[in-house]
Coordinates of C-alpha atoms in Angstrom, one line a residue:
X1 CA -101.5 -29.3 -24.2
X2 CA -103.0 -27.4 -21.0
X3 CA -103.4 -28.6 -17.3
X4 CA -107.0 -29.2 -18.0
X5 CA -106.3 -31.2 -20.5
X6 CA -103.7 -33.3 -20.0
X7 CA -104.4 -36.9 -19.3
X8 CA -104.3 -37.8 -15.8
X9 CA -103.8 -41.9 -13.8
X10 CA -103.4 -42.9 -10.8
X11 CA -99.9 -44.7 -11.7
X12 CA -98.2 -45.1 -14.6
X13 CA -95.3 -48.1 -15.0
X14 CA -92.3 -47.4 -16.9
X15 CA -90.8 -50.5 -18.7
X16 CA -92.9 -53.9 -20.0
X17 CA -90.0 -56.1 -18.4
X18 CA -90.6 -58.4 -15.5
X19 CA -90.8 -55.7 -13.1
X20 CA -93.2 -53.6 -15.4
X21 CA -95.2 -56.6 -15.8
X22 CA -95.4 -57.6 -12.7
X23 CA -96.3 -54.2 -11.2
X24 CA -99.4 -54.0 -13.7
X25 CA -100.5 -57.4 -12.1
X26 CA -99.5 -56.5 -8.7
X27 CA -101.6 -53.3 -9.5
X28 CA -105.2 -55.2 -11.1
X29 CA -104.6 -57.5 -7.8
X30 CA -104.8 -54.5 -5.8
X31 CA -108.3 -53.1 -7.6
X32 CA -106.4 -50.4 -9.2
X33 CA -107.3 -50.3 -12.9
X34 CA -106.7 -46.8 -13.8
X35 CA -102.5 -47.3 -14.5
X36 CA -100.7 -47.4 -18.1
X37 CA -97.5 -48.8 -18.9
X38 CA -94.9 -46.7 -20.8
X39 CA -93.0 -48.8 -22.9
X40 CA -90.7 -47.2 -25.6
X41 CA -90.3 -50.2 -27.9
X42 CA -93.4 -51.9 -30.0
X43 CA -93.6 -55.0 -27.7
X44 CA -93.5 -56.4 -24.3
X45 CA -90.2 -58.1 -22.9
X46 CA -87.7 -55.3 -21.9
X47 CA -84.3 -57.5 -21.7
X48 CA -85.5 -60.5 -23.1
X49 CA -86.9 -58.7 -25.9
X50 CA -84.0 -56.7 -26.8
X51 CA -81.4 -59.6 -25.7
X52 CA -82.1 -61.8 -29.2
X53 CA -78.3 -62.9 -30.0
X54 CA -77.3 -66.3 -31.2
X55 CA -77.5 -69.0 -28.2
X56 CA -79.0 -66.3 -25.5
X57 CA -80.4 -68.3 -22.5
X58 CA -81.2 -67.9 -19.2
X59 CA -78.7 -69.1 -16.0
X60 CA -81.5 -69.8 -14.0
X61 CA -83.6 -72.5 -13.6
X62 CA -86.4 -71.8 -15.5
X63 CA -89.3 -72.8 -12.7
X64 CA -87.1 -70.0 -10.8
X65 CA -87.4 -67.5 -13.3
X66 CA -91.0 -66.7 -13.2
X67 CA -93.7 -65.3 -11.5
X68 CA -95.0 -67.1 -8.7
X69 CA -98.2 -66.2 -9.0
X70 CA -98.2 -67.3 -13.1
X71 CA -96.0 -70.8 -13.1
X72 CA -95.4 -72.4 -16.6
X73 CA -95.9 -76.2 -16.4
X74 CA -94.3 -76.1 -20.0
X75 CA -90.9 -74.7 -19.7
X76 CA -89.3 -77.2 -22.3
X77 CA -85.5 -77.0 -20.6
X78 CA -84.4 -76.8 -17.1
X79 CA -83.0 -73.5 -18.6
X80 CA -85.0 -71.8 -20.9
X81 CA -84.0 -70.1 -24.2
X82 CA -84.4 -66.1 -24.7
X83 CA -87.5 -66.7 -27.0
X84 CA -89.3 -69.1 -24.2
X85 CA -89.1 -66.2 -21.5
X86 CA -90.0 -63.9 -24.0
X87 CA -93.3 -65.7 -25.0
X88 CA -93.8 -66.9 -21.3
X89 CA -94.0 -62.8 -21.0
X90 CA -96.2 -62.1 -23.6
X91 CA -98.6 -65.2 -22.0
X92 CA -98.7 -63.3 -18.8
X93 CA -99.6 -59.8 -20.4
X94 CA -102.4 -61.6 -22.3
X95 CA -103.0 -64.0 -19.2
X96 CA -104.0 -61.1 -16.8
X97 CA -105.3 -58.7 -19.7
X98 CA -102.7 -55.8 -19.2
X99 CA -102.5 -55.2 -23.1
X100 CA -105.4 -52.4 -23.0
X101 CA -103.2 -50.6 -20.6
X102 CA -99.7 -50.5 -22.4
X103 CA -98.7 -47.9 -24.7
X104 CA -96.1 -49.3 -26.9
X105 CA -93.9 -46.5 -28.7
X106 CA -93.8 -44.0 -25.5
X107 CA -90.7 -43.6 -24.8
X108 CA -89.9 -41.8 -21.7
X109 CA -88.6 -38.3 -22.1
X110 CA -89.2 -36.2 -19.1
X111 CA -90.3 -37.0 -15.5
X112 CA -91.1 -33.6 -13.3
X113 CA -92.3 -33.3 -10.5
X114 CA -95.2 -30.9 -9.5
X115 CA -95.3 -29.7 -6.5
X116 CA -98.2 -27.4 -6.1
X117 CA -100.5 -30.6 -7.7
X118 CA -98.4 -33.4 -6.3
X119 CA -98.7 -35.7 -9.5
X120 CA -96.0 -36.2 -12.0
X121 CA -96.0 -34.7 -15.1
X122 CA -94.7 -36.9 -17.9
X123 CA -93.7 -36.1 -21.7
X124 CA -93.4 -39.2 -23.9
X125 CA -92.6 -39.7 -27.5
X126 CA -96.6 -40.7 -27.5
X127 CA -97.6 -37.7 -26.1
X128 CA -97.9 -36.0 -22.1
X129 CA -99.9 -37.4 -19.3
X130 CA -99.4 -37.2 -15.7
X131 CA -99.6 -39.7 -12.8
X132 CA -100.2 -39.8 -8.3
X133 CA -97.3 -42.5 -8.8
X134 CA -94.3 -43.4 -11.3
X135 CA -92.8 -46.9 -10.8
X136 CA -89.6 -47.2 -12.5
X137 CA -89.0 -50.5 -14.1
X138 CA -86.8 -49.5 -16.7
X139 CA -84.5 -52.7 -15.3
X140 CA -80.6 -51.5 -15.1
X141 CA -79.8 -53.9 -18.4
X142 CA -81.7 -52.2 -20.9
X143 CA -79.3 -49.0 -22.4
X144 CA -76.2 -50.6 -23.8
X145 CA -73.0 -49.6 -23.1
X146 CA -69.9 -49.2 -26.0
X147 CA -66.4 -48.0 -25.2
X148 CA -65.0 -44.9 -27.1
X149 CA -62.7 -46.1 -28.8
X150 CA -60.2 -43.9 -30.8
X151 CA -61.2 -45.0 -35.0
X152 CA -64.8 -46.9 -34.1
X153 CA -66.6 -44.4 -36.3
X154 CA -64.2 -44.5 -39.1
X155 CA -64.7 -48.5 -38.9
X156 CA -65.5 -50.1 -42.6
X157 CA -67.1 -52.8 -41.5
X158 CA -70.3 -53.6 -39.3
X159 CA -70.6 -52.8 -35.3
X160 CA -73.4 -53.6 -33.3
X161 CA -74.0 -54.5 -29.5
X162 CA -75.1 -58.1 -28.2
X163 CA -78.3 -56.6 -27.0
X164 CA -78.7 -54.9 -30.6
X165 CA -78.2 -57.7 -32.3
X166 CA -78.5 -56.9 -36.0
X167 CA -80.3 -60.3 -37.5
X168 CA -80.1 -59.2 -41.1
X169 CA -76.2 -59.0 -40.7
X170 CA -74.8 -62.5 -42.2
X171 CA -71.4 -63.8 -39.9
X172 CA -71.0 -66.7 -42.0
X173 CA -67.2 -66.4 -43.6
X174 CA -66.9 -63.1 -41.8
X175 CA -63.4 -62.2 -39.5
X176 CA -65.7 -60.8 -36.8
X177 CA -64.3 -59.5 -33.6
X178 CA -66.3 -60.4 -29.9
X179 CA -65.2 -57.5 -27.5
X180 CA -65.7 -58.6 -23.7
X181 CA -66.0 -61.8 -22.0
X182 CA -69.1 -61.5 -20.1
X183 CA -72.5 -64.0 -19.9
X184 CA -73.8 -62.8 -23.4
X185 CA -70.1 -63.1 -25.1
X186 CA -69.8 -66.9 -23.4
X187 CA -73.1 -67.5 -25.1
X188 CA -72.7 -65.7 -28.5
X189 CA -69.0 -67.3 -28.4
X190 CA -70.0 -70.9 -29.4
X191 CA -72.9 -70.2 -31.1
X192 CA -70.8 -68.0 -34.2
X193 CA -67.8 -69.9 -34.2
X194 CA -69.0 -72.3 -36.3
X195 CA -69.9 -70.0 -39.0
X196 CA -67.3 -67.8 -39.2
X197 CA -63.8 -67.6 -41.0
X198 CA -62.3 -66.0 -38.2
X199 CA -63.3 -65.3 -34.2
X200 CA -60.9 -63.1 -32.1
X201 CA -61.7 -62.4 -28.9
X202 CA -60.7 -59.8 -27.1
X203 CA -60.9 -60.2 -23.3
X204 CA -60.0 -57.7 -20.8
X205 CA -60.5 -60.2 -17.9
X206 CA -61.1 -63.9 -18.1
X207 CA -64.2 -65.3 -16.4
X208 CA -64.8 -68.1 -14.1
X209 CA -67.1 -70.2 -15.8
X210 CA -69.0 -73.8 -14.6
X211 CA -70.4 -76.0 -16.6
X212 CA -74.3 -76.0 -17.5
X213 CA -76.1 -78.6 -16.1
X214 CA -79.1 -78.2 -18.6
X215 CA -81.4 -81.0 -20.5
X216 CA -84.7 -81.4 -21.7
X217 CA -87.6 -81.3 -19.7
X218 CA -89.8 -84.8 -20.3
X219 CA -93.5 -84.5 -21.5
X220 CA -94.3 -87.0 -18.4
X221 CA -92.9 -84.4 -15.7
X222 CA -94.2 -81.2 -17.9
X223 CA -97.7 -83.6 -17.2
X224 CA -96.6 -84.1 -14.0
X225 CA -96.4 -80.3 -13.4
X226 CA -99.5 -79.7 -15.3
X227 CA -101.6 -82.1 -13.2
X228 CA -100.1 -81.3 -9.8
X229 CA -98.8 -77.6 -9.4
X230 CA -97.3 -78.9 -6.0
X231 CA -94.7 -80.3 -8.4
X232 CA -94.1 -77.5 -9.6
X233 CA -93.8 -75.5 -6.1
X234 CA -91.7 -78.2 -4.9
X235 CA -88.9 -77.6 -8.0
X236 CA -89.3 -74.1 -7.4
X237 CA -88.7 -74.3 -3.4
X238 CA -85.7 -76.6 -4.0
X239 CA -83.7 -74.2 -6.7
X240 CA -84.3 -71.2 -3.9
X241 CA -83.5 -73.1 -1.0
X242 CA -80.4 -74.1 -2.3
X243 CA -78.8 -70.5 -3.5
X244 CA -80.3 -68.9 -0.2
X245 CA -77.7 -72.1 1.5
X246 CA -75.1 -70.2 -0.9
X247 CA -75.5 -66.9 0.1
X248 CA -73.1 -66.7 3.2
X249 CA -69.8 -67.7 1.2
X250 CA -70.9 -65.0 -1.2
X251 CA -71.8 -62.4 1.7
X252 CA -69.8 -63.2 4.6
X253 CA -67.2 -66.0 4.0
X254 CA -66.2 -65.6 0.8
X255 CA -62.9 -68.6 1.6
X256 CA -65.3 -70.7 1.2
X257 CA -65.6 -70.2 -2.0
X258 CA -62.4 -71.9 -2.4
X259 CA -63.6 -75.3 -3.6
X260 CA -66.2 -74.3 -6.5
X261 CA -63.4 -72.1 -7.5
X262 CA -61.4 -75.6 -7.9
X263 CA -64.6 -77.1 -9.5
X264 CA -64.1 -74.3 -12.1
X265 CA -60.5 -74.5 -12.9
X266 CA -61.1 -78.6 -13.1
X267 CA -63.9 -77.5 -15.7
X268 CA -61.4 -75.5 -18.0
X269 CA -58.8 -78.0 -17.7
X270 CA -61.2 -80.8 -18.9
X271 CA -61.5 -78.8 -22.4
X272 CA -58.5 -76.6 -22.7
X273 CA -55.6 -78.2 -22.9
X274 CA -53.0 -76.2 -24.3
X275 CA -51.3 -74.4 -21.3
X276 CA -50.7 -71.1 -22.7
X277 CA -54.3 -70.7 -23.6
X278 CA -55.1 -72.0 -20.1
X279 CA -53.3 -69.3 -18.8
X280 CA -54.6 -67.1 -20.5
X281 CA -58.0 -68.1 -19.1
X282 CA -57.4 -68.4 -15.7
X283 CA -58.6 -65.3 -13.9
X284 CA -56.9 -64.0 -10.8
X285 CA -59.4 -63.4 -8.6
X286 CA -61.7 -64.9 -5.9
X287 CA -64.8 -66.5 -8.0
X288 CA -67.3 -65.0 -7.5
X289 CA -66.3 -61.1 -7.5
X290 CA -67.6 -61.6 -11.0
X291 CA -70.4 -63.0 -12.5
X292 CA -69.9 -66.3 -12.3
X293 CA -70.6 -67.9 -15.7
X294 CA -72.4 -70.9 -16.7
X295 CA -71.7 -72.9 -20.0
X296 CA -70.6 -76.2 -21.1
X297 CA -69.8 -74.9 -24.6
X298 CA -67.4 -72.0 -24.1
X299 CA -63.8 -73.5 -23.7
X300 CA -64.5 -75.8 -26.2
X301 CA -65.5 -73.3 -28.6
X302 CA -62.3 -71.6 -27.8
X303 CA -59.9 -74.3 -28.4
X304 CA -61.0 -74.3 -32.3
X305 CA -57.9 -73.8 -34.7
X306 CA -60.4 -70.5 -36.2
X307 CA -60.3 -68.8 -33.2
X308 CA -58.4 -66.0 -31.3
X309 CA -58.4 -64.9 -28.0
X310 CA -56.1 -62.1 -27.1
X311 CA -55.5 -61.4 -23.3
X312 CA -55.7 -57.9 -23.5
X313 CA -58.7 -54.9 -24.0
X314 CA -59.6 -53.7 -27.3
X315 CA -57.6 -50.2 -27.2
X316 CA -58.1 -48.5 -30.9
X317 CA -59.5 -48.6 -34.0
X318 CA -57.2 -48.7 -37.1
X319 CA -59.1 -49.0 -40.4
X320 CA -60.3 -52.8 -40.5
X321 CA -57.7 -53.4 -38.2
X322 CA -58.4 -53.4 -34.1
X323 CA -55.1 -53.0 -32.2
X324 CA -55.5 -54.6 -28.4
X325 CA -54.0 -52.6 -25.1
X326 CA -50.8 -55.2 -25.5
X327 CA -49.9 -54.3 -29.3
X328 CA -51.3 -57.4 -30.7
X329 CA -53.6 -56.8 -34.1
X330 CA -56.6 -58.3 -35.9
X331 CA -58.4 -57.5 -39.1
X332 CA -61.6 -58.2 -39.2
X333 CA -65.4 -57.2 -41.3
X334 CA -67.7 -56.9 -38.3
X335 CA -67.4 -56.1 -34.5
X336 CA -69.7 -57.2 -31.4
X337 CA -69.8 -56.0 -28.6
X338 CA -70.5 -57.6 -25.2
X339 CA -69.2 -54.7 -22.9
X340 CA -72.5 -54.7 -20.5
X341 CA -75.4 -51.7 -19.7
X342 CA -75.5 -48.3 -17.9
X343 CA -76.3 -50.2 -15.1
X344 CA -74.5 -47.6 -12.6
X345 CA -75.3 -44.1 -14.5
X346 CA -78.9 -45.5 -16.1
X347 CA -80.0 -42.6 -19.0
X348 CA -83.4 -42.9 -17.1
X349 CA -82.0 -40.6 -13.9
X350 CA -81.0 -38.0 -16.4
X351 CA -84.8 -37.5 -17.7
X352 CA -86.1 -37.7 -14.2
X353 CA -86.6 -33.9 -12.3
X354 CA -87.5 -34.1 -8.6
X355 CA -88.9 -31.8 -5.9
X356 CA -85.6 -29.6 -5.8
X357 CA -85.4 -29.4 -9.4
X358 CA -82.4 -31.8 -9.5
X359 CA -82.2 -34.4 -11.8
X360 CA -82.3 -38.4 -10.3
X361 CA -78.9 -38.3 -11.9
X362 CA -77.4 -35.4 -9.6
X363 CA -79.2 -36.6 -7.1
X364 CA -77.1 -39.4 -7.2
X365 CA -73.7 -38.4 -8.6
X366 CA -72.0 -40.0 -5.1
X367 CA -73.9 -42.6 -6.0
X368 CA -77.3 -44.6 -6.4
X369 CA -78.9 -44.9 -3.0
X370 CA -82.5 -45.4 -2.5
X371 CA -84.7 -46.9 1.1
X372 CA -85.5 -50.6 0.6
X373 CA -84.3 -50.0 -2.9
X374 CA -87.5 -48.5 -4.0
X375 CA -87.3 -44.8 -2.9
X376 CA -85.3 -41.7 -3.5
X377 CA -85.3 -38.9 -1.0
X378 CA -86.6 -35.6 -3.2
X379 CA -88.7 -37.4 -5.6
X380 CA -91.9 -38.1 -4.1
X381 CA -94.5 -41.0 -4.7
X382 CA -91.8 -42.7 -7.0
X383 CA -91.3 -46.2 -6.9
X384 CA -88.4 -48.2 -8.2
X385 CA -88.4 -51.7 -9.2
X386 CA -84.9 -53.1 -9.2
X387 CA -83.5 -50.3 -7.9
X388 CA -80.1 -49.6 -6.0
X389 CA -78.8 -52.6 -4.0
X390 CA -81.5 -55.1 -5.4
X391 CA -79.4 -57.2 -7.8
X392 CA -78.3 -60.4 -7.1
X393 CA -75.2 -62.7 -7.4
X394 CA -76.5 -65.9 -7.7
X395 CA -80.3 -66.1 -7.6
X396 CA -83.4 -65.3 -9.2
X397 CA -84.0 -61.7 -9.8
X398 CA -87.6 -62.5 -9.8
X399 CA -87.9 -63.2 -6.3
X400 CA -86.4 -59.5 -5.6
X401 CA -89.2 -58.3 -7.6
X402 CA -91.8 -60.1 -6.6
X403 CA -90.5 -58.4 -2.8
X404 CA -90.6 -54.9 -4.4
X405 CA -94.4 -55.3 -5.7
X406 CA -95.0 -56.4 -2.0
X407 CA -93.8 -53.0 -1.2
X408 CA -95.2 -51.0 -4.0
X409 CA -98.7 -52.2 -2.6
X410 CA -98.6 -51.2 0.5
X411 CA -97.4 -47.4 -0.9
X412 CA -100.1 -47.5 -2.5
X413 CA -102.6 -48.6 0.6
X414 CA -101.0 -46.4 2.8
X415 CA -101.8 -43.4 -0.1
X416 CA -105.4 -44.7 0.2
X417 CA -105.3 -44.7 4.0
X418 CA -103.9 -41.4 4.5
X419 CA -106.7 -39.8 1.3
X420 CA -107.1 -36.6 -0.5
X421 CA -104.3 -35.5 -2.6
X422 CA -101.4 -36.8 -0.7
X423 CA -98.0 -38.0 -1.3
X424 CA -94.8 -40.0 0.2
X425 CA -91.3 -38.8 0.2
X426 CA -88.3 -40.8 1.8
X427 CA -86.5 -38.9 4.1
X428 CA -82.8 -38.2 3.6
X429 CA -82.3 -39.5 6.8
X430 CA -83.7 -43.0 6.1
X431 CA -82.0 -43.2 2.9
X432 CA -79.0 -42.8 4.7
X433 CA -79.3 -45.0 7.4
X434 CA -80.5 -47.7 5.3
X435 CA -77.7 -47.5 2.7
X436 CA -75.1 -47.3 5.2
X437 CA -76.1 -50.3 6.6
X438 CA -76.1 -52.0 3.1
X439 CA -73.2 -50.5 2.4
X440 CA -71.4 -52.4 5.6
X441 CA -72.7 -55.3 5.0
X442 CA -71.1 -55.1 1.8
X443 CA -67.9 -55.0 3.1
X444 CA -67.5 -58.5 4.1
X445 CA -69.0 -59.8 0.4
X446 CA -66.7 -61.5 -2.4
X447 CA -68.1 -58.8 -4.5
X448 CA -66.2 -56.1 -2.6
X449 CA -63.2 -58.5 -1.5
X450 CA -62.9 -60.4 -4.3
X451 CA -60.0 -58.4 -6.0
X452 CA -61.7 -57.6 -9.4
X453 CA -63.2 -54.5 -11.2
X454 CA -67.1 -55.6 -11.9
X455 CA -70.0 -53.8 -13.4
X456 CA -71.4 -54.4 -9.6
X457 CA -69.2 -51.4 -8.7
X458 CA -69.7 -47.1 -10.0
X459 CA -67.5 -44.8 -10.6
X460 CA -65.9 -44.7 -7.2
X461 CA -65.6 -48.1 -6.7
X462 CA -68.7 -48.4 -4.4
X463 CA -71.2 -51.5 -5.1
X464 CA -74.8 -49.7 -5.5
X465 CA -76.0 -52.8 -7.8
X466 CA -75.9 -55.9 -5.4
X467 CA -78.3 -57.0 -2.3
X468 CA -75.9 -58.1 0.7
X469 CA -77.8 -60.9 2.1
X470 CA -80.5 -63.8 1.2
X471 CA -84.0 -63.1 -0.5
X472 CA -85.9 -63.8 2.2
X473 CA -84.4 -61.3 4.2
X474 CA -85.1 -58.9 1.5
X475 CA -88.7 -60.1 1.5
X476 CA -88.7 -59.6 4.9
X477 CA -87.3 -55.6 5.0
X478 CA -89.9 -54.8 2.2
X479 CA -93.0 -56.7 3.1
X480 CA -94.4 -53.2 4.5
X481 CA -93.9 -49.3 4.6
X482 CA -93.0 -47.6 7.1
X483 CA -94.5 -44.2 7.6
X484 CA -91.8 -42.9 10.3
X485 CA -89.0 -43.4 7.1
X486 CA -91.4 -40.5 5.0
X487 CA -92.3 -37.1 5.3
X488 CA -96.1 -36.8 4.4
X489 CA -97.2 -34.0 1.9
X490 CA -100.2 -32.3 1.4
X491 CA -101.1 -30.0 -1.7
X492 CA -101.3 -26.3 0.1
X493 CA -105.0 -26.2 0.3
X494 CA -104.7 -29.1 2.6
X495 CA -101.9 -28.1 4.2
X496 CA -103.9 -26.9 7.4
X497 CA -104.6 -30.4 8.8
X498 CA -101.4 -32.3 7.0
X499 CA -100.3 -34.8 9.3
X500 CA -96.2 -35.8 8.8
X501 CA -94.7 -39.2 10.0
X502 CA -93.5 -39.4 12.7
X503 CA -90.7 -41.2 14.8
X504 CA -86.5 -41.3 14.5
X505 CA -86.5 -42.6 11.4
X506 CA -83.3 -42.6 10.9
X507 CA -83.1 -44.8 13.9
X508 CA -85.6 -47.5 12.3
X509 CA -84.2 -47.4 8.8
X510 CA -82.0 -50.3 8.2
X511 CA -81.5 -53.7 6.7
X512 CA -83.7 -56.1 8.7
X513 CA -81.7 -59.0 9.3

């Protein structure tokens, strides 16, 4: 297809996620109409799509984990079930009419950059368009991640991931294997053990896990929160007010943390009383440092005289046999694994070609790094939602979303303000500043202190995943942009009266406090 005719928009959304979602809304709100969303599978939802295993469920109060501008006076538990996000997603699509803009089946393939233009040129598996903007929202727990593991191809039996879960696979009577002890494998855990012969675990690190304070929600306060959305506001404001309380022990004193850490061990003791499985159990770290798991179903599950858990990684692949780091053995018919995303090295960087020609992932082989978490020096007018150092330990994600649209709409006024054919690029120097000073905050957090190996942390053992501090004050360093941390560019016909930001950026930049 030519230049001439090759489709052009103003933005086009990557992902049909929360973040994808709610940057389409964010973009209607803002008069902008002419935007698509790329989304490579058939229907909306991005992780709670994909996410369909046995007992998946959210561990966050469901009037939390939505929108603020879309509350559901219905949610039918305090924490709501994979399928009621994922149809509280598709109600929003249909709610603010983003369907005619979503292209289902386009996978993302290749992202360039084009200079002399100052657009984006974009190859899909539905065909090439190209865009003023691109706002990643690809989310950093949508490409699963499986260990090599010496024999896995040679395996006889099935293998599939938690977030591939493989529906028309029957577990009932089968020796099946769950690989990793993360939040889907404390889920999928109780929910299978029932059904099958034979569970063996295989856990490389024990969690800390409290119990789930969930119920039904009644019809008279789902028609109290119908009738009077302050209700609603009210339930939301409390859950938030009291993890941004919580923050501090996670951030700054993470001793604190000493007494929920004893409210955990109590919790195991309640249900697991055999002392060498306890043992087994007990992780050796500060709480915290990990995801800190939430289930009232889990240690029960794994006192059950059909169950296995073996205190040791899964090392090799013998046959039907799986042979654990220690020695110890198990033969089993099918294998799951709950062994987390590319959440550090996404597969998304690698199709993504800036200014310089580099790739987003050799832009950031030391390292994700990105200003406010939305931009990447080198790869101009390109947004990120959930990007580096916007994840969160014990909140609602949605919240740090919601922040980012805040900022993706004032790139996009300040495009409009400056006119023509114009575009921003974050300047190295802002990057920097602002990363270092996430990065020393960081060094006081549980996360980095905690004495445990976490998905939170790349390959050299730096945390590029988590936000040091409270949502508001992430609401607060995002709620504008700030032209001094951009260079301004201009296509070259233009280039005679191009004006370029000005001001020490690199002494602005930082994490407003």
């Amino acid at each position: 297809m030519g230049e001439r005719e090759r489709e052009h928009v103003r933005v086009a959304v990557v992902g049909s996620g929360f973040g994808g979602l709610g940057a389409a809304v964010r973009l209607r709100r803002e008069g902008v109409t002419d935007f698509v969303v790329l989304e490579r599978a058939s229907s909306v939802g991005g992780t709670w799509r994909d996410n369909s295993y046995p007992g998946c469920r959210c561990d966050v109060p469901s009037h939390l984990y939505s929108f603020s501008f879309a509350p559901n006076p219905d949610w039918p538990r305090t924490f709501s079930g994979q399928e009621h996000i994922r149809a509280y997603l598709e109600h929003v699509t249909d709610a603010f009419r983003l369907r005619p803009h979503i292209r289902f089946d386009s996978e993302v393939k290749r992202m360039s950059w084009n200079g002399d233009r100052l657009c984006w040129d974009i190859e899909t598996s539905g065909g090439s368009l190209s865009a003023d903007i691109v706002v990643s929202a690809t989310g950093p727990l949508s490409d699963p991640k499986i260990p090599a593991l010496p024999g896995l191809d040679s395996f006889p039996g099935k293998v599939f991931h938690s977030a591939r879960w493989d529906h028309g696979y029957d577990l009932r009577g089968k020796r099946v294997a769950m690989v990793g002890t993360g939040a889907s494998a404390a889920q999928i855990v109780p929910a299978v053990q029932p059904e099958v012969s034979r569970l063996t675990l295989f856990q490389r690190t024990p969690p800390w896990v409290l119990p789930r304070v969930d119920r039904n929600i009644s019809d008279a306060e789902r028609w109290l929160h119908r009738q009077s959305p302050l209700a609603s506001q009210l339930r939301r404001g409390l859950s938030w007010g009291i993890r941004e309380l919580q923050v501090q022990a996670f951030t700054k004193y993470p001793k604190q943390l000493g007494l929920v850490e004893e409210l955990a061990r109590r919790n195991m003791a309640r249900s697991v009383k055999d002392p060498a499985l306890r043992a087994k159990l007990t992780p050796d770290y500060r709480i915290g440092c990990k995801r800190i798991l939430l289930s009232s179903d889990y240690y029960p599950a794994l006192t059950q005289p059909n169950v296995d858990v073996v205190a040791s990684g899964l090392a090799e692949v013998r046959g039907s046999t799986l042979v654990a780091a220690d020695g110890s053995e198990a033969e089993v018919d099918a294998i799951v694994f709950g062994t987390g995303f590319h959440v550090t090295d996404m597969p998304i960087a690698e199709r993504v070609v800036g200014a310089d020609g580099r790739t987003l992932a050799e832009a950031w082989k030391g390292g994700m790094e990105a200003l406010r978490g939305a931009s990447a020096a080198g790869f101009p007018n390109w947004v990120s939602i959930i990007g580096p150092n916007t994840g969160l330990g014990n909140s609602s994600m949605i919240l740090m979303i919601e922040s980012q649209l805040n900022y993706l709409a004032d790139f996009v006024r300040q495009l409009d303000v400056l006119g023509g054919r114009v575009a921003l690029d974050a300047r190295p120097g802002a990057v920097r500043a602002w990363n270092r000073r996430v990065q020393e905050r960081m060094k006081r957090t549980v996360w980095n202190t905690g004495g445990c190996t976490s998905w939170y942390l790349d390959a050299s053992g730096r945390n590029t995943t988590v936000w040091p501090g409270t949502t508001g004050e992430f609401r607060r360093a995002t709620r504008r942009v700030d032209l001094a941390e951009y260079d301004v560019l201009r296509t070259p016909v233009a280039r005679k009266d191009s004006t370029t930001a000005s001001g020490a950026a690199a002494g602005k930049a930082g994490v407003d406090a």
